[in-house]
Short mmCIF file of C-alpha atoms in Angstrom, two decimals:
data_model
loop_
_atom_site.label_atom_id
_atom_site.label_comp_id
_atom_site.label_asym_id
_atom_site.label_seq_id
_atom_site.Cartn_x
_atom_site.Cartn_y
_atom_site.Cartn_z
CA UNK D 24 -21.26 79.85 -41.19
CA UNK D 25 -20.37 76.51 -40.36
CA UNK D 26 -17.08 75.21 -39.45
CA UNK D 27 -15.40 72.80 -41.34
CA UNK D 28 -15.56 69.25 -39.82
CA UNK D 29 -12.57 68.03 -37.50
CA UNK D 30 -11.60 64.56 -39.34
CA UNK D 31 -12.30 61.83 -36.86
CA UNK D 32 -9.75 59.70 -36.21
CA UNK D 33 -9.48 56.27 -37.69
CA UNK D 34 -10.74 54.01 -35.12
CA UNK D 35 -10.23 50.53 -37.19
CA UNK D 36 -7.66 47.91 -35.51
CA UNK D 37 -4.29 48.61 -37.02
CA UNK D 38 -4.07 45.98 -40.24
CA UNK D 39 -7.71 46.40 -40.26
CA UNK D 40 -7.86 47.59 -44.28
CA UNK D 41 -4.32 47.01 -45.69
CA UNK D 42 -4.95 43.04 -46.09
CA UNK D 43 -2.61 42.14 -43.18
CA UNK D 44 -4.28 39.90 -40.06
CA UNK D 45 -3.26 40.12 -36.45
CA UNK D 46 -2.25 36.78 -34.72
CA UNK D 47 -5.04 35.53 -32.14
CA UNK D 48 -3.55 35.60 -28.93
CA UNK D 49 -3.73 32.13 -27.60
CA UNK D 50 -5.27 31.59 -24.05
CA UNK D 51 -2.79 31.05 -21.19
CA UNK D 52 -2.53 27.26 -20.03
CA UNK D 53 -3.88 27.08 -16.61
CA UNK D 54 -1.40 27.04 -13.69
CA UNK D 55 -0.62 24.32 -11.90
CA UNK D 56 -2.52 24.30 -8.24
CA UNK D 57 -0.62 23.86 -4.93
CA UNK D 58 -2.12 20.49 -4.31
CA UNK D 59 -0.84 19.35 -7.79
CA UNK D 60 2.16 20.76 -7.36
CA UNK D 61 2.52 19.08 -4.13
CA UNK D 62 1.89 15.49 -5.24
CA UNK D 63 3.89 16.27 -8.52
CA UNK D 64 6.82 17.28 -6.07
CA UNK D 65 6.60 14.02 -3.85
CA UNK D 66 5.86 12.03 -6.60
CA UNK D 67 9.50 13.00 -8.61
CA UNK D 68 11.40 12.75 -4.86
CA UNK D 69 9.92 9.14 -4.30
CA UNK D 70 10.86 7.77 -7.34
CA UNK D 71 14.27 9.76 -7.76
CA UNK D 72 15.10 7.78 -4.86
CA UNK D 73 17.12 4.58 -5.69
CA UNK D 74 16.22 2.18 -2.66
CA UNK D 75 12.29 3.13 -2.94
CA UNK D 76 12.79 2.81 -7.09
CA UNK D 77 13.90 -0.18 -6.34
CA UNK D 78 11.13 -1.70 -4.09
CA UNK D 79 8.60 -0.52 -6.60
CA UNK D 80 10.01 -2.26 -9.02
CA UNK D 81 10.02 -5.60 -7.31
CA UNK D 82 6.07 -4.39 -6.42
CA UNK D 83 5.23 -4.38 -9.99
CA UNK D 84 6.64 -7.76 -10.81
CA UNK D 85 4.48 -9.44 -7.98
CA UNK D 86 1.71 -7.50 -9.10
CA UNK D 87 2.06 -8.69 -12.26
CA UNK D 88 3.13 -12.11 -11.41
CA UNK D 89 -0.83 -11.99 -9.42
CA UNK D 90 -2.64 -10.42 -12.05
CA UNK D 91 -1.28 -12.49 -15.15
CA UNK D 92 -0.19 -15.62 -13.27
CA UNK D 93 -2.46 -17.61 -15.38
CA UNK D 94 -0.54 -17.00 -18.61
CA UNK D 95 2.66 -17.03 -17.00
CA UNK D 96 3.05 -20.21 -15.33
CA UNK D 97 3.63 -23.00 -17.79
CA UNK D 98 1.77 -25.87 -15.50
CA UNK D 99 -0.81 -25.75 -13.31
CA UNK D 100 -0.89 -25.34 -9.55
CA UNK D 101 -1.86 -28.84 -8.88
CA UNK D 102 -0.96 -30.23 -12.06
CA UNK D 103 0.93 -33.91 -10.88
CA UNK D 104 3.36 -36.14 -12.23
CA UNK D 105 4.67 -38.38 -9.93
CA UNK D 106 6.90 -39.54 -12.13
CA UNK D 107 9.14 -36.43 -12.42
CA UNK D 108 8.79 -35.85 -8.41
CA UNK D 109 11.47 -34.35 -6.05
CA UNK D 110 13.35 -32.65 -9.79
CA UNK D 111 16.28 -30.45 -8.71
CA UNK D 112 15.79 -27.41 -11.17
CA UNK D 113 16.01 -27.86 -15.01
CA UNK D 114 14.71 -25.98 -18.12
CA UNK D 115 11.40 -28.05 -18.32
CA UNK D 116 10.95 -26.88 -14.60
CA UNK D 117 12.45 -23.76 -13.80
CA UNK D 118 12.08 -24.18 -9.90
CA UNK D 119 11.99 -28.02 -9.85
CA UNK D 120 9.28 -30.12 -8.86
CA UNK D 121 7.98 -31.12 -5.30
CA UNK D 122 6.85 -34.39 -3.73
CA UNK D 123 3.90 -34.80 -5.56
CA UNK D 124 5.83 -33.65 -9.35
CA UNK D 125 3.90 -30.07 -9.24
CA UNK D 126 5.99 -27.81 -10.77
CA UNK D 127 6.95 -25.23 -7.72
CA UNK D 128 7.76 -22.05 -10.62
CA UNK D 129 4.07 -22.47 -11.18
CA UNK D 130 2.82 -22.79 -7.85
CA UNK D 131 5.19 -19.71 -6.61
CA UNK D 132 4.05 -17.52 -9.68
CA UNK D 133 -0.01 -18.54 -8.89
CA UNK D 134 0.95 -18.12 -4.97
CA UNK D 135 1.18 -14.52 -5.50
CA UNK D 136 -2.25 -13.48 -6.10
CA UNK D 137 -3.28 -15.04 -3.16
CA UNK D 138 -0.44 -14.22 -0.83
CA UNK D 139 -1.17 -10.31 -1.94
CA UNK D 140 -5.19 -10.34 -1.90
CA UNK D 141 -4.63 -11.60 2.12
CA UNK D 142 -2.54 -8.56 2.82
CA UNK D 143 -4.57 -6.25 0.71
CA UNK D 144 -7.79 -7.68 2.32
CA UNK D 145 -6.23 -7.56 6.09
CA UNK D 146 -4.61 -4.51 5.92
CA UNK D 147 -8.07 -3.05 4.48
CA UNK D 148 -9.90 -4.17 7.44
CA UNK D 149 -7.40 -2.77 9.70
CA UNK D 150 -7.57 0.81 7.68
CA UNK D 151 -11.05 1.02 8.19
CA UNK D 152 -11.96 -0.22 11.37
CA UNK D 153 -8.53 1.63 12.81
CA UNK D 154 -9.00 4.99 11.43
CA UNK D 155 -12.94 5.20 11.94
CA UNK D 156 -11.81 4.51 15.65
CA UNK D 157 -8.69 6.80 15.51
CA UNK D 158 -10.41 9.74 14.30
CA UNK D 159 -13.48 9.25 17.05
CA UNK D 160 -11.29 8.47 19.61
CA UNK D 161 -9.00 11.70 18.64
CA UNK D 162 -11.38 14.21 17.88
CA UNK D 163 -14.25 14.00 20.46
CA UNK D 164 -12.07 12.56 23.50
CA UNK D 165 -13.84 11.89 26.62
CA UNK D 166 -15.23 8.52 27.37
CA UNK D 167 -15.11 7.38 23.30
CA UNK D 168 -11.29 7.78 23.95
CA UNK D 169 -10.55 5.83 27.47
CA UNK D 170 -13.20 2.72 25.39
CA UNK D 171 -10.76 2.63 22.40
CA UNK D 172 -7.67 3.17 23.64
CA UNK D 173 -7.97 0.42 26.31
CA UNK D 174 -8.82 -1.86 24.39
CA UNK D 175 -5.97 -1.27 21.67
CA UNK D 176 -4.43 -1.54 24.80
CA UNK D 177 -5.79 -4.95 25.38
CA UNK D 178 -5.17 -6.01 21.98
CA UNK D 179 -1.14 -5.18 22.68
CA UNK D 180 -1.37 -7.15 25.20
CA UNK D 181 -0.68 -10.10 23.01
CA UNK D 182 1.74 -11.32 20.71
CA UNK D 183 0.63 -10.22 16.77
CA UNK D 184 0.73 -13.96 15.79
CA UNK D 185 -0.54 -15.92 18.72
CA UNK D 186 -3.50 -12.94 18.98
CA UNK D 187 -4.11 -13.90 15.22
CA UNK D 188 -3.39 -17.80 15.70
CA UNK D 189 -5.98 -17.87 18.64
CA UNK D 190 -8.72 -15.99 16.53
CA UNK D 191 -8.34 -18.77 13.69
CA UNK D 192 -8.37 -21.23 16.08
CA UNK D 193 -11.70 -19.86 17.04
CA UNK D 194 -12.99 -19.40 13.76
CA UNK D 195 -11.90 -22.40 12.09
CA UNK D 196 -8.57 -22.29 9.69
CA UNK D 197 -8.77 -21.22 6.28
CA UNK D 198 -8.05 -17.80 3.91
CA UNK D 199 -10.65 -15.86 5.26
CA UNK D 200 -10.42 -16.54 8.86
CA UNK D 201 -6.65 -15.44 7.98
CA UNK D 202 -8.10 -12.53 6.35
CA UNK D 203 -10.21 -11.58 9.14
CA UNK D 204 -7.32 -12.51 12.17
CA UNK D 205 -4.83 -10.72 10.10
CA UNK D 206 -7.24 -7.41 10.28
CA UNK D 207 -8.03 -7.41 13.27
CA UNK D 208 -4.62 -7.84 14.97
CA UNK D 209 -3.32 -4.93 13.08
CA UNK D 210 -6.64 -2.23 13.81
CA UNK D 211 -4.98 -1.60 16.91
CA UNK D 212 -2.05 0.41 15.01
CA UNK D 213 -4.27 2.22 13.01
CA UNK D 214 -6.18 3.02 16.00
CA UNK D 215 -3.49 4.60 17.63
CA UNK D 216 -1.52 6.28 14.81
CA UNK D 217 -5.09 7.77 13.73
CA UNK D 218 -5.66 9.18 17.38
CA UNK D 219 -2.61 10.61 17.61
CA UNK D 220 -2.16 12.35 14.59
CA UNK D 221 -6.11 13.66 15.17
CA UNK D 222 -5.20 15.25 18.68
CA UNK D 223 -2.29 17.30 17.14
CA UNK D 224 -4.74 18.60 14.19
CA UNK D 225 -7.80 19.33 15.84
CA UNK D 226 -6.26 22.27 17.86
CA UNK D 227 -5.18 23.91 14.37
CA UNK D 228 -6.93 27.45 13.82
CA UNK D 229 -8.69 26.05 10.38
CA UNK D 230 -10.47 23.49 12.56
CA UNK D 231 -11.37 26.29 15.28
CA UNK D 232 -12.74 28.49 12.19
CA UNK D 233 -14.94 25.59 10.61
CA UNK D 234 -16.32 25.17 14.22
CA UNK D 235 -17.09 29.30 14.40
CA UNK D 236 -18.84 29.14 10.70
CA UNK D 237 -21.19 26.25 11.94
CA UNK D 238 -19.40 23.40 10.16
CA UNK D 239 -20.59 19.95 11.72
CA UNK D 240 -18.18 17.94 12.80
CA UNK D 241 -18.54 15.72 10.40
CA UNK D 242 -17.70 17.98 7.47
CA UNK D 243 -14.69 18.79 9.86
CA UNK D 244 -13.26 15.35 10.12
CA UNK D 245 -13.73 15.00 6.28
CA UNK D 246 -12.30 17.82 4.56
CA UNK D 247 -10.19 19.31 7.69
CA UNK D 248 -8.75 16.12 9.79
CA UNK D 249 -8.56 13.10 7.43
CA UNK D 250 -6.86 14.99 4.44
CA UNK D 251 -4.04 16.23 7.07
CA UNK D 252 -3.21 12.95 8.90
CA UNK D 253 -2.90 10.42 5.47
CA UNK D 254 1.06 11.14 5.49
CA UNK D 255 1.38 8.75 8.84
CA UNK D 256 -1.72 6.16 7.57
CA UNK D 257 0.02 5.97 4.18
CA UNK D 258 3.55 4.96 5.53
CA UNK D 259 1.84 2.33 7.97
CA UNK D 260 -0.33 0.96 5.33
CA UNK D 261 2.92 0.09 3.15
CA UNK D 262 4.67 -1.44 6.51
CA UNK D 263 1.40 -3.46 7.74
CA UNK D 264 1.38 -4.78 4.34
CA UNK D 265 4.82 -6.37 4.51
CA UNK D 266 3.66 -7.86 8.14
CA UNK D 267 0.56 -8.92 6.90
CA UNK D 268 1.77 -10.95 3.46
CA UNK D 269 4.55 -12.37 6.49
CA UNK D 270 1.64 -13.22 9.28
CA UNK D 271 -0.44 -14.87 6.60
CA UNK D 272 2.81 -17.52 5.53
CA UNK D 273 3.14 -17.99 9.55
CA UNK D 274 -0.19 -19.10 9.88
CA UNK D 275 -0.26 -20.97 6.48
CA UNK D 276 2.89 -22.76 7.81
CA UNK D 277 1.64 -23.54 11.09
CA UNK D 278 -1.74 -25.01 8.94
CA UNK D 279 -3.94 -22.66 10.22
CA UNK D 280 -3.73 -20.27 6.53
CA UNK D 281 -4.50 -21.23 2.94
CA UNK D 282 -5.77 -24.62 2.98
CA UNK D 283 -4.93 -27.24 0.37
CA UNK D 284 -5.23 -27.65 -2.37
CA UNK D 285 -4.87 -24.34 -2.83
CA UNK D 286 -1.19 -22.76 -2.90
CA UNK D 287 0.64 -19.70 -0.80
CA UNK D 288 3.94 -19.18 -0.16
CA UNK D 289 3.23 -19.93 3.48
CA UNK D 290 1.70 -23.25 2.65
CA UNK D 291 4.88 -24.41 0.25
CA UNK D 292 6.78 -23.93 3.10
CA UNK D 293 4.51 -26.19 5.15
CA UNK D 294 5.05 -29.13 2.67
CA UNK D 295 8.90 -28.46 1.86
CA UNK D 296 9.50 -29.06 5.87
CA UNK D 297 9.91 -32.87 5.22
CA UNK D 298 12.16 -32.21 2.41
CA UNK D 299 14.11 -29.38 3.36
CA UNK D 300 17.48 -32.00 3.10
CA UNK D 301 16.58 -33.73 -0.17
CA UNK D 302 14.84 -30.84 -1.96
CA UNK D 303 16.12 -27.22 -1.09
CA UNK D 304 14.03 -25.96 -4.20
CA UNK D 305 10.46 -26.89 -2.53
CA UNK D 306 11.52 -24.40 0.75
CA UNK D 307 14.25 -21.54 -0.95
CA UNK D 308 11.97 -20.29 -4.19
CA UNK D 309 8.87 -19.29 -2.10
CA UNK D 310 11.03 -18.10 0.89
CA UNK D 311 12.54 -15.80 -1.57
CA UNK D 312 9.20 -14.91 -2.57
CA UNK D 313 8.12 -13.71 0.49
CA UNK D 314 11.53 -12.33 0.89
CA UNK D 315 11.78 -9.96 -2.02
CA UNK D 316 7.92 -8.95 -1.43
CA UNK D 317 8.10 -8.53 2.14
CA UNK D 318 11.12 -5.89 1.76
CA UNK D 319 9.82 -3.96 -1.51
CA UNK D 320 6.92 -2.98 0.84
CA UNK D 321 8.87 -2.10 3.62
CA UNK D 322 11.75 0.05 0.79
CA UNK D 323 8.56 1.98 -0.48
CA UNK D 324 7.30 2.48 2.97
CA UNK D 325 10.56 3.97 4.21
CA UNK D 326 10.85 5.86 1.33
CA UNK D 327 7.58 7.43 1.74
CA UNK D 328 8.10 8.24 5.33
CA UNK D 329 11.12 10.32 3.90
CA UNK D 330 9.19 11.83 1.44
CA UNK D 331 5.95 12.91 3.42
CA UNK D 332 8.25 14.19 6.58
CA UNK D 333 9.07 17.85 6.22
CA UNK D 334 12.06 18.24 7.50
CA UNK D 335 12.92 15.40 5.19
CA UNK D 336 12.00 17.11 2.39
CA UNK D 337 13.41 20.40 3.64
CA UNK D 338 17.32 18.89 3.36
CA UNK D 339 16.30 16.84 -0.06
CA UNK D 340 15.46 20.54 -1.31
CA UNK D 341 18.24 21.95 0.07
CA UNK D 342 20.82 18.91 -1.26
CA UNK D 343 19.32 19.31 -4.94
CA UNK D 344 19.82 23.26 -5.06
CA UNK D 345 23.35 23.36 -3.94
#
């Protein structure tokens, strides 16, 4: 005699047969990584920081001012009219006109591409050469070490300038002698800021456990040592670049820079000398230009070195939650 059969449960999704659908539940947004959240974090303290605002702001005008000079400037850089020379300011020249009737709100506005690619040039060399040697130097010690630090040492020796005026005057003047004598003086800082930031991270225990696994050291410098010591290299880049865009109008001044006819802040200052008592214009406008560029590096450099120090960022922190 058979038993009668147990109904089976209904094993259909609830809504399954009575018409009604069941929202798809969407997929959860991926969460934001440390590293993200890191930059994201130092990104929203350097800008919410008025003084560094501010000297990025003045950064993008000269950047701008570089990149679309061309269509900004109403004359050209050497564009002359005699007749119109020595003009105090005036609406048909905005910064007057100079000995030879060029229009100096032209010449500053073109002056700013080159003025910038010398520092961005110079300061690249120095990166480079500076932090390949840093890192060496720092990491393996030994001989490599006493080699580069002596002769940073011997580089220190001199003045920044003269160092960099005697190197042009051994290469012959022009923009990239400056480029190169404007590099090299400043590898020495690199060097050393490099080396010493290297000695305090190779003794940490993720470097000691990449050496246990096999890592070459190589691999090690790359993804263990460089990655940890760009908070220092960043804030120095931003300074050298301030010194650099100043070094290259010293050596423009002095003749040994830009070259005519092309213009530089540094060299407008070279030709206003013999008119600095009959035509302020020709010596003020790109002194102001150098100026204003010179300390919206050095605002964003200092503002980064507050951002990127932890116990910096520690009080910020501790300011904004109170």
């Amino acid at each position: 005699m058979s038993s009668p059969e147990t109904p089976s449960p209904d094993r259909r999704a609830p809504g399954a047969g009575d018409g009604r659908t069941e929202p798809v539940p969407r997929p959860a947004e991926p969460a934001e990584t440390p590293e993200e959240a890191a930059r994201t974090g130092t990104l929203r303290m350097l800008v919410s920081n008025r003084v560094t605002a501010a000297g990025l702001l003045i950064l993008v005008v000269v950047l701008l001012l570089a990149v679309l000079g061309r269509w900004i400037a109403p004359y050209g850089a050497n564009d002359i009219d005699v007749v119109n020379a020595l003009q105090p300011p005036s609406g048909a020249h905005l910064f007057g006109t100079d000995e030879l009737g060029r229009d100096v709100f032209s010449r500053v506005v073109l002056s700013a591409r080159i003025s910038l690619t010398v520092g961005l040039v110079a300061v690249g060399i120095a990166l480079v050469v500076g932090v390949a040697l840093g890192l060496v130097a720092g990491f393996f010690g030994g001989w490599l070490d006493t080699v580069v630090m002596r002769s940073a040492d011997v580089l220190f020796a001199f003045p920044i300038l003269l160092l960099a005026m005697a190197i042009v005057a051994v290469l012959g003047p022009g923009l990239t002698t400056a480029m190169i004598a404007i590099g090299v003086v400043y590898t020495p800082i690199f060097a050393r800021i490099t080396r010493a930031s290297t000695l305090a991270v190779r003794e940490e225990l993720y470097v000691t456990a990449s050496r246990s696994i096999g890592a070459s050291d190589g691999l090690i410098l790359r993804r263990h040592v460089l990655p940890n010591i760009m908070g220092p290299i960043t804030v120095q880049t931003s300074l050298s670049l301030a010194f650099a865009i100043l070094s290259e109008a010293a050596l423009s001044f002095l003749g040994l820079g830009v070259q005519p006819p092309e213009p530089s802040w540094g060299r407008m200052l070279y030709d206003a000398q013999a008119f600095i008592y009959d035509a302020w214009w020709m010596s003020v406008f790109p002194g102001l230009a150098i100026f204003c560029t010179v300390l919206a590096f050095n605002l964003v450099g200092d503002g980064m070195r507050d951002v990127l120090d932890p116990r910096q960022r520690t009080a910020d922190e501790i300011r904004r939650s109170a």
